[in-house]
Coordinates of C-alpha atoms in Angstrom, one line a residue:
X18 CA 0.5 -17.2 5.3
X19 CA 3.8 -17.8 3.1
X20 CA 2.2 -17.1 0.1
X21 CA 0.3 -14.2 1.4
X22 CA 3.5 -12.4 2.6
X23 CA 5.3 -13.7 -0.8
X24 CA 2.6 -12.6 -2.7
X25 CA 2.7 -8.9 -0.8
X26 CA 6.1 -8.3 -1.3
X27 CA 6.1 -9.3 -5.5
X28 CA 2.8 -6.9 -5.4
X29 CA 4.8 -4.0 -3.9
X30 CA 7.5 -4.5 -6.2
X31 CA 5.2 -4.1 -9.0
X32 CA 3.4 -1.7 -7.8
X33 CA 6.9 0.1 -7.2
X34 CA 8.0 -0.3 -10.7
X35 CA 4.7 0.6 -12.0
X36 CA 5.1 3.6 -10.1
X37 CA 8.7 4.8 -11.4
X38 CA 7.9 4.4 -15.1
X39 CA 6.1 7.2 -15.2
X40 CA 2.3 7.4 -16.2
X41 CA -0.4 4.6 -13.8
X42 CA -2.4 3.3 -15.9
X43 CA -5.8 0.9 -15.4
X44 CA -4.0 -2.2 -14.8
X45 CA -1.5 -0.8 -12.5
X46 CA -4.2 1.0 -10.3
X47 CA -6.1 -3.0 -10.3
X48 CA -2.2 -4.2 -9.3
X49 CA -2.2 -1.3 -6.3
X50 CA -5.6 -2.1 -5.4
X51 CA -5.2 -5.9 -4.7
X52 CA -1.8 -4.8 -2.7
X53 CA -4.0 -3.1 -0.6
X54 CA -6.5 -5.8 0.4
X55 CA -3.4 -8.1 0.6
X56 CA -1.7 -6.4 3.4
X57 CA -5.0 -5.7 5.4
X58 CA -5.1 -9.4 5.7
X59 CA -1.7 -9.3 7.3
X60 CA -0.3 -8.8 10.3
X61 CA 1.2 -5.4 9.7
X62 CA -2.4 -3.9 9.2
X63 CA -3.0 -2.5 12.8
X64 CA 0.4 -0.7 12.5
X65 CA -0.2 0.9 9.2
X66 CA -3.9 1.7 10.6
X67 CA -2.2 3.2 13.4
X68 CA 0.5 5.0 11.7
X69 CA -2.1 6.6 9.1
X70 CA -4.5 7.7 12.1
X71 CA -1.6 9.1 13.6
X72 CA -0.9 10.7 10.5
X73 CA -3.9 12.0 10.0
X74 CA -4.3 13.8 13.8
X75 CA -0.9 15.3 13.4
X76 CA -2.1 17.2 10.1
X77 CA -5.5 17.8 11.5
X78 CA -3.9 19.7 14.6
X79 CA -1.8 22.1 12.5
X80 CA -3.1 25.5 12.4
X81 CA -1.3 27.5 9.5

């Protein structure tokens, strides 16, 4: 689990960075990708799951 977390947070980092430089390029999008399947194996993955469904029914429900 320590390496999983550890390897989440360096992965964010990166994905950060690869983000603020401007253009995201093959590589970068592979970095993003494995972020992703990283922190559905965590424990923070039913609150992001929640927070995005929540998300989502909020913008859904607005009638413009």
């Amino acid at each position: 689990m320590a390496i999983s977390i550890s390897l989440v947070l360096l992965l964010t980092i990166l994905a950060v960075v690869f983000l603020r430089n401007g253009g995201l390029k093959i590589s970068h999008a592979l970095v993003c990708a494995l972020l992703g399947f990283l922190m559905a194996s965590t424990s923070m993955a039913p609150t992001i799951h929640d927070g995005i469904g929540a998300t989502a029914n909020l913008v859904s429900s607005l009638h413009p």
